[in-house]
Short mmCIF file of C-alpha atoms in Angstrom, two decimals:
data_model
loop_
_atom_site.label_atom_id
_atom_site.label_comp_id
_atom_site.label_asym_id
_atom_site.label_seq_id
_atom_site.Cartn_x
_atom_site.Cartn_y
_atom_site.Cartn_z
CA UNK A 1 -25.42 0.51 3.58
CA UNK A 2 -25.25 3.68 6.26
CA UNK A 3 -26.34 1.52 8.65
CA UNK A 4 -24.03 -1.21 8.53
CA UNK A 5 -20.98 1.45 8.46
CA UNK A 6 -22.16 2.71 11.17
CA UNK A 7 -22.35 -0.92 12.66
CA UNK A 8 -20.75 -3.25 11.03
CA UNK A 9 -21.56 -5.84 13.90
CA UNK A 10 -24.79 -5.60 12.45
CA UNK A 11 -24.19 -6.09 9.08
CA UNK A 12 -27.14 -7.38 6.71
CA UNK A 13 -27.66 -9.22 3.33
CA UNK A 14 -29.13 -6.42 1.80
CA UNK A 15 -25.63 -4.43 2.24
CA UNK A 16 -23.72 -7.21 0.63
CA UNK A 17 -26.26 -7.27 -2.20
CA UNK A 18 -26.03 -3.16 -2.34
CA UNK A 19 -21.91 -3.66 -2.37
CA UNK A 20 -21.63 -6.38 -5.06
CA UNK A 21 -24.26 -4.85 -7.39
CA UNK A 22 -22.64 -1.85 -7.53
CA UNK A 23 -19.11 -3.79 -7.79
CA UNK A 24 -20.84 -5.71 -10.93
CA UNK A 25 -21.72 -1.88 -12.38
CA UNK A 26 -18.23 -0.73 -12.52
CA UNK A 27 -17.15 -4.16 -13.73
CA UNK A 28 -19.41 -3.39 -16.77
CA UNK A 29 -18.26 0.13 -17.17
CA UNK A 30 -14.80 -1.29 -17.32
CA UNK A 31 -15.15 -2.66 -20.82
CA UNK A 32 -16.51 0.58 -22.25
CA UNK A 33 -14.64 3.60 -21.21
CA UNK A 34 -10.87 4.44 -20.36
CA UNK A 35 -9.70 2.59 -16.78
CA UNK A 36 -8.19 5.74 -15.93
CA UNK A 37 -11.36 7.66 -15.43
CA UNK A 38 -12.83 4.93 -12.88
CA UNK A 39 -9.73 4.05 -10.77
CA UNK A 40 -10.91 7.38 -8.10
CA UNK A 41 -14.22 6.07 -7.51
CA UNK A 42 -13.12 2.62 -7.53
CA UNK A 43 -10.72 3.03 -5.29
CA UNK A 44 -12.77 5.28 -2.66
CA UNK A 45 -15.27 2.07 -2.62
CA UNK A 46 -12.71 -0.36 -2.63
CA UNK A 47 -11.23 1.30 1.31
CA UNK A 48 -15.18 1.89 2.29
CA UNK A 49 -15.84 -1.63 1.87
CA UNK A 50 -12.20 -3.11 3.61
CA UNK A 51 -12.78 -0.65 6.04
CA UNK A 52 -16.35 -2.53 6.79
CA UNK A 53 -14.97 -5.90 6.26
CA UNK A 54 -12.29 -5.28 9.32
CA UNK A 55 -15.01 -4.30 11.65
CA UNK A 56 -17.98 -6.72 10.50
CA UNK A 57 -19.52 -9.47 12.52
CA UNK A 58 -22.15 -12.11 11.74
CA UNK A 59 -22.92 -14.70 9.14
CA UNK A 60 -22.98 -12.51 6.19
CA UNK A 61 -19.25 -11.37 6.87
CA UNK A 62 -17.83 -14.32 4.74
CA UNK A 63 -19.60 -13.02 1.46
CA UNK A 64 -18.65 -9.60 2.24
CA UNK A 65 -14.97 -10.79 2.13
CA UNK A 66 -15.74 -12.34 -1.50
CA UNK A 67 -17.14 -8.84 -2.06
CA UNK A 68 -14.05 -7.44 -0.75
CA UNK A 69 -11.82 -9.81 -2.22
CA UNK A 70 -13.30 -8.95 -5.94
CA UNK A 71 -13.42 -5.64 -5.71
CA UNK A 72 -9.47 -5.12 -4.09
CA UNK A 73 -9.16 -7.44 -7.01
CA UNK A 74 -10.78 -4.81 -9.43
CA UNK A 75 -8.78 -1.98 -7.95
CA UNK A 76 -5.73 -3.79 -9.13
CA UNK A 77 -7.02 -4.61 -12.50
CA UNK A 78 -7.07 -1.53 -13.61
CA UNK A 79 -3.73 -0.59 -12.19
CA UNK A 80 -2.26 -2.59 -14.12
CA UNK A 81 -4.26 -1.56 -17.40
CA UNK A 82 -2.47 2.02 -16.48
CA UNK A 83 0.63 0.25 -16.37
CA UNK A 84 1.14 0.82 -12.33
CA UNK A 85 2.19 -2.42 -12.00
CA UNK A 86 3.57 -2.27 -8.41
CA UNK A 87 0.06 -0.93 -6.78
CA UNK A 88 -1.35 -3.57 -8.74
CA UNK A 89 0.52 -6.48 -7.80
CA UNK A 90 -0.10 -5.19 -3.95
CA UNK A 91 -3.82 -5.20 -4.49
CA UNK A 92 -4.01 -8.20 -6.38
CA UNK A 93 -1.88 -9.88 -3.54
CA UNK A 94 -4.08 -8.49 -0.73
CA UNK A 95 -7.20 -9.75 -2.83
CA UNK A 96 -5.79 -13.55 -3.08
CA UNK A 97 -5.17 -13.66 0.90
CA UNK A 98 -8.75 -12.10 1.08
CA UNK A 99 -10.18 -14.88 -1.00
CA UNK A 100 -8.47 -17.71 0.92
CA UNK A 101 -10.04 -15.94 3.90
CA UNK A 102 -13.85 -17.65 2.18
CA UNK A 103 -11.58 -20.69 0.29
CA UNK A 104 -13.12 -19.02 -2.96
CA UNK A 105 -10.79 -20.46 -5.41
CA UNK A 106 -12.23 -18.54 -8.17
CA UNK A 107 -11.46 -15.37 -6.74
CA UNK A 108 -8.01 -16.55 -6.17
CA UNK A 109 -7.31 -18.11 -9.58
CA UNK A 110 -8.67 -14.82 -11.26
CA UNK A 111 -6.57 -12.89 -9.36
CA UNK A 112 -3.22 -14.82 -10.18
CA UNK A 113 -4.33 -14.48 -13.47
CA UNK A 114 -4.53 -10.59 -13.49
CA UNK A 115 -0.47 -10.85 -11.95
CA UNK A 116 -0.06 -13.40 -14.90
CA UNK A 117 -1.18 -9.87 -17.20
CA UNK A 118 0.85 -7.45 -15.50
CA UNK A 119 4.08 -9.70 -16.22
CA UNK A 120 3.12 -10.06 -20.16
CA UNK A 121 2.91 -6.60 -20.39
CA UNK A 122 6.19 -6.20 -18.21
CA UNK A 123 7.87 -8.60 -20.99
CA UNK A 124 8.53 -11.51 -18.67
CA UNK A 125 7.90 -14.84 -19.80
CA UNK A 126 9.13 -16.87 -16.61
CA UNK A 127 6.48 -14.15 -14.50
CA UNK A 128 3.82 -15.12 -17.08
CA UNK A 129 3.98 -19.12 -17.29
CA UNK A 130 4.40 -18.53 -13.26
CA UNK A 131 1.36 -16.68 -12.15
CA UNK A 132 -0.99 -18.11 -15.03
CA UNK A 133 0.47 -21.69 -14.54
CA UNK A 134 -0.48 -21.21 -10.19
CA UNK A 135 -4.02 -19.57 -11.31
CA UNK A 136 -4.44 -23.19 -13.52
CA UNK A 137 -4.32 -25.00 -10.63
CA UNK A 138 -5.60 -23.01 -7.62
CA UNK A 139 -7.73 -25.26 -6.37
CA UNK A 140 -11.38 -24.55 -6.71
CA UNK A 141 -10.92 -22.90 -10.15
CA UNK A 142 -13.64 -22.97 -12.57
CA UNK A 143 -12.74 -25.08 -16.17
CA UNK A 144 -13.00 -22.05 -18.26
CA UNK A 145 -10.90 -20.32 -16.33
CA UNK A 146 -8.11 -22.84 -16.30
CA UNK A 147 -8.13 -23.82 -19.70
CA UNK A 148 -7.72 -19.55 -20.68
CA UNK A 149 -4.97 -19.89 -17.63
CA UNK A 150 -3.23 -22.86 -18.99
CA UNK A 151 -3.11 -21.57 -22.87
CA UNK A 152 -1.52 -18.35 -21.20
CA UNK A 153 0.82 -20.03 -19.22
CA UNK A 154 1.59 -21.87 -22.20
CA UNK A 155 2.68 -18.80 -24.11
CA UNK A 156 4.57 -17.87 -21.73
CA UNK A 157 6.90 -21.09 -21.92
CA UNK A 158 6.81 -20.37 -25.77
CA UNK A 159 8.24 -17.10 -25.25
CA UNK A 160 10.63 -19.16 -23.27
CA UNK A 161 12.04 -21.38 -26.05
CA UNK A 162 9.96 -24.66 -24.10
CA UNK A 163 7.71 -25.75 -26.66
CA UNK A 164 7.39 -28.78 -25.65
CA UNK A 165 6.09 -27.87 -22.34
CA UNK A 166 3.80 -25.45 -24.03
CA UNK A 167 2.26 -27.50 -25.98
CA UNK A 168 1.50 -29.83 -22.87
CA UNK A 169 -0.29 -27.14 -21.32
CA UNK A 170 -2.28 -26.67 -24.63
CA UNK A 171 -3.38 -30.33 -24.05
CA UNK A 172 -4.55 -29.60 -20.42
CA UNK A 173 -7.25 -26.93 -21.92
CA UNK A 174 -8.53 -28.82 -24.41
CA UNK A 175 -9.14 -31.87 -22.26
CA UNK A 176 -10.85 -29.14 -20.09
CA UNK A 177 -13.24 -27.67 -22.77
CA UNK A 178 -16.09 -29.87 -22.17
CA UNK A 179 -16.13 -29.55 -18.64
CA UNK A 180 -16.14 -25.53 -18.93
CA UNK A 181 -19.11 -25.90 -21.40
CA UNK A 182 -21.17 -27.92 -19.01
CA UNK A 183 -21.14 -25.81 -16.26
CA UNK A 184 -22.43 -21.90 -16.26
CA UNK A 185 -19.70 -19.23 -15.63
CA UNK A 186 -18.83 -17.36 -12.67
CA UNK A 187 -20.59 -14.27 -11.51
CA UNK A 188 -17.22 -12.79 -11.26
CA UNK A 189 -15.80 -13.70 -14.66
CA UNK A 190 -18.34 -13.74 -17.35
CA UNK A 191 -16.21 -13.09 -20.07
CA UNK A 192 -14.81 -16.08 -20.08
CA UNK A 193 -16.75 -17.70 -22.61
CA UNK A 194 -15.33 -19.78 -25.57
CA UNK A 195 -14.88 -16.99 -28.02
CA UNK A 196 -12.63 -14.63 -25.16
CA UNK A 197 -10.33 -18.30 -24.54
CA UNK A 198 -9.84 -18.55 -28.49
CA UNK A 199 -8.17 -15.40 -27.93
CA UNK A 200 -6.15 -16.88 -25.15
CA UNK A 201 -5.04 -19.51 -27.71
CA UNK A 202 -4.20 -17.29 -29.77
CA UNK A 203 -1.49 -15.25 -28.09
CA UNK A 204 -0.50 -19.13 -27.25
CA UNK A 205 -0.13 -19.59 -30.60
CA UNK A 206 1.32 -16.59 -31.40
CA UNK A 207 4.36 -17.31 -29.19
CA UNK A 208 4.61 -20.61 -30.37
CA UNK A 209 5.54 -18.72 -34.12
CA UNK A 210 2.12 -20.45 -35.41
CA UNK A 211 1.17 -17.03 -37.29
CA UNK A 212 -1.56 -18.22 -39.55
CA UNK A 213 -2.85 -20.47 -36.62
CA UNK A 214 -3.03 -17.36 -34.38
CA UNK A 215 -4.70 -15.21 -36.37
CA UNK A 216 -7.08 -16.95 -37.17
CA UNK A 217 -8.01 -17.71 -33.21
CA UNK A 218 -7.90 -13.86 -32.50
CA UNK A 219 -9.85 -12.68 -35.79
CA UNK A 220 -12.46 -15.23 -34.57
CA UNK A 221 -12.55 -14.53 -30.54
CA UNK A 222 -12.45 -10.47 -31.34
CA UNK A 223 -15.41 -11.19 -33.71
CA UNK A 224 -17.21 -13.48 -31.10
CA UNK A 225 -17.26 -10.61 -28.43
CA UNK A 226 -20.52 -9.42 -27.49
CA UNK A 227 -21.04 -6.26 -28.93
CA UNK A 228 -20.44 -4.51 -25.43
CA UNK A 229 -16.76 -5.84 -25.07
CA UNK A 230 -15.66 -5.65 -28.62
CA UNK A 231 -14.02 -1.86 -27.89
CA UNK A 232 -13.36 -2.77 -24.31
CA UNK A 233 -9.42 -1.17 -23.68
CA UNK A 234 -8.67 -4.54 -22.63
CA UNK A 235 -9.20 -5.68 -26.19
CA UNK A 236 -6.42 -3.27 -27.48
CA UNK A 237 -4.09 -5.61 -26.46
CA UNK A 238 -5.52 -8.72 -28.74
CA UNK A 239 -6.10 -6.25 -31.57
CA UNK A 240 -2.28 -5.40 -31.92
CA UNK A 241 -1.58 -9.45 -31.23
CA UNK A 242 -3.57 -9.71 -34.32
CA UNK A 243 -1.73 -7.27 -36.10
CA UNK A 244 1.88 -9.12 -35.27
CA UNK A 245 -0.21 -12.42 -36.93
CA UNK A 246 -1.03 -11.28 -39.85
CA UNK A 247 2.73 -9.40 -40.33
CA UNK A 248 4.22 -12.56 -39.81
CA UNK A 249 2.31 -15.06 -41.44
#
């Protein structure tokens, strides 16, 4: 890694690998301790590695851009689980052009999804069928991220009064479901397994006024987390969904 900073023409696989291994151990550290406490070092990496990307040459230079795009994409993840929404919209913004540098869809879709978060917890439902609907169908997108997209988006025209429309999207997923099961998950979402997407439905379902119905899909996702992510922060927010279920049902 000292080497290629200090020529980036020169830059080698083994200082992508470095970069996105220690990308993937932050990632991981993400779903066990406060975001707060990571966002310095995070962010420090985040300009080292930008700062590399600008200058770097070669044929490696496209994956360091995915590297870059996922980890500006980070960065604004957990700005917006601090509730600094602006920075993270920025970031997340800067880490969707950086994708469609590479044509990495996923990267893309996963960031429109993380502006599709910072408008639920903003309260706005037109922001949240908007960015999770354009995440559904950036193209490139892997199935289990578009169904979790769609069944967001979904709840999002729910909160809307458009149940009709939101109950379209909740068709889209479910046509999707075998496709996502057929095919492994991306290196740069793996928790986007079946039990994390019956969560998505059930904040869908939740909007929709289905109480019993949603309840049931977050007591099961929460309880289908591996046992590293089940006291992730990001859980809090499914927890307290689940606690507006069972009130209402």
């Amino acid at each position: 890694m000292a080497r290629s900073a200090e020529n980036p023409s020169r830059l080698d696989a083994g200082t992508v690998d470095a970069l996105a291994g220690v990308l993937a151990a932050y990632r991981r550290l993400d779903d066990s301790v406060q975001p707060r406490t990571i966002i310095p070092a995070t962010t420090a990496q985040m300009r080292e590695v930008t700062r590399l990307l600008r200058a770097a040459r070669g044929r490696h230079r496209d994956r360091l851009a995915d590297v870059a795009s996922e980890w500006v994409q980070f960065a604004g993840w957990l700005s917006a689980q601090v509730c600094a929404f602006g920075e993270g919209l920025r970031l997340l913004d800067e880490a969707v052009e950086l994708a469609d540098e590479t044509g990495n869809g996923t990267l893309a879709a996963q960031a429109l999804n993380f502006k599709g978060y910072i408008a639920r917890q903003q309260g706005r439902p037109r922001g949240i069928a908007r960015w999770f609907g354009a995440a559904a169908t950036t193209p490139g997108a892997h199935p289990a991220q578009r169904i979790g997209d769609y069944l967001q988006a979904a709840g999002g025209l729910a909160e809307m009064g458009e149940a009709g429309a939101a109950l379209r999207l909740v068709e889209d997923a479910e046509k999707l479901m075998d496709a996502a099961a057929g095919l492994p998950l991306p290196e740069t979402a793996y928790w986007l397994t079946p039990d994390f997407n019956r969560m998505n439905m059930g904040i869908c379902t939740l909007a929709l006024g289905r109480y019993s119905e949603a309840a049931d899909h977050l007591r099961a996702g929460l309880a289908g987390l591996p046992a590293e992510l089940r006291d992730a922060p990001w859980t809090w927010e499914h927890k307290a969904a689940l606690r507006r279920a069972v009130a209402a049902a």
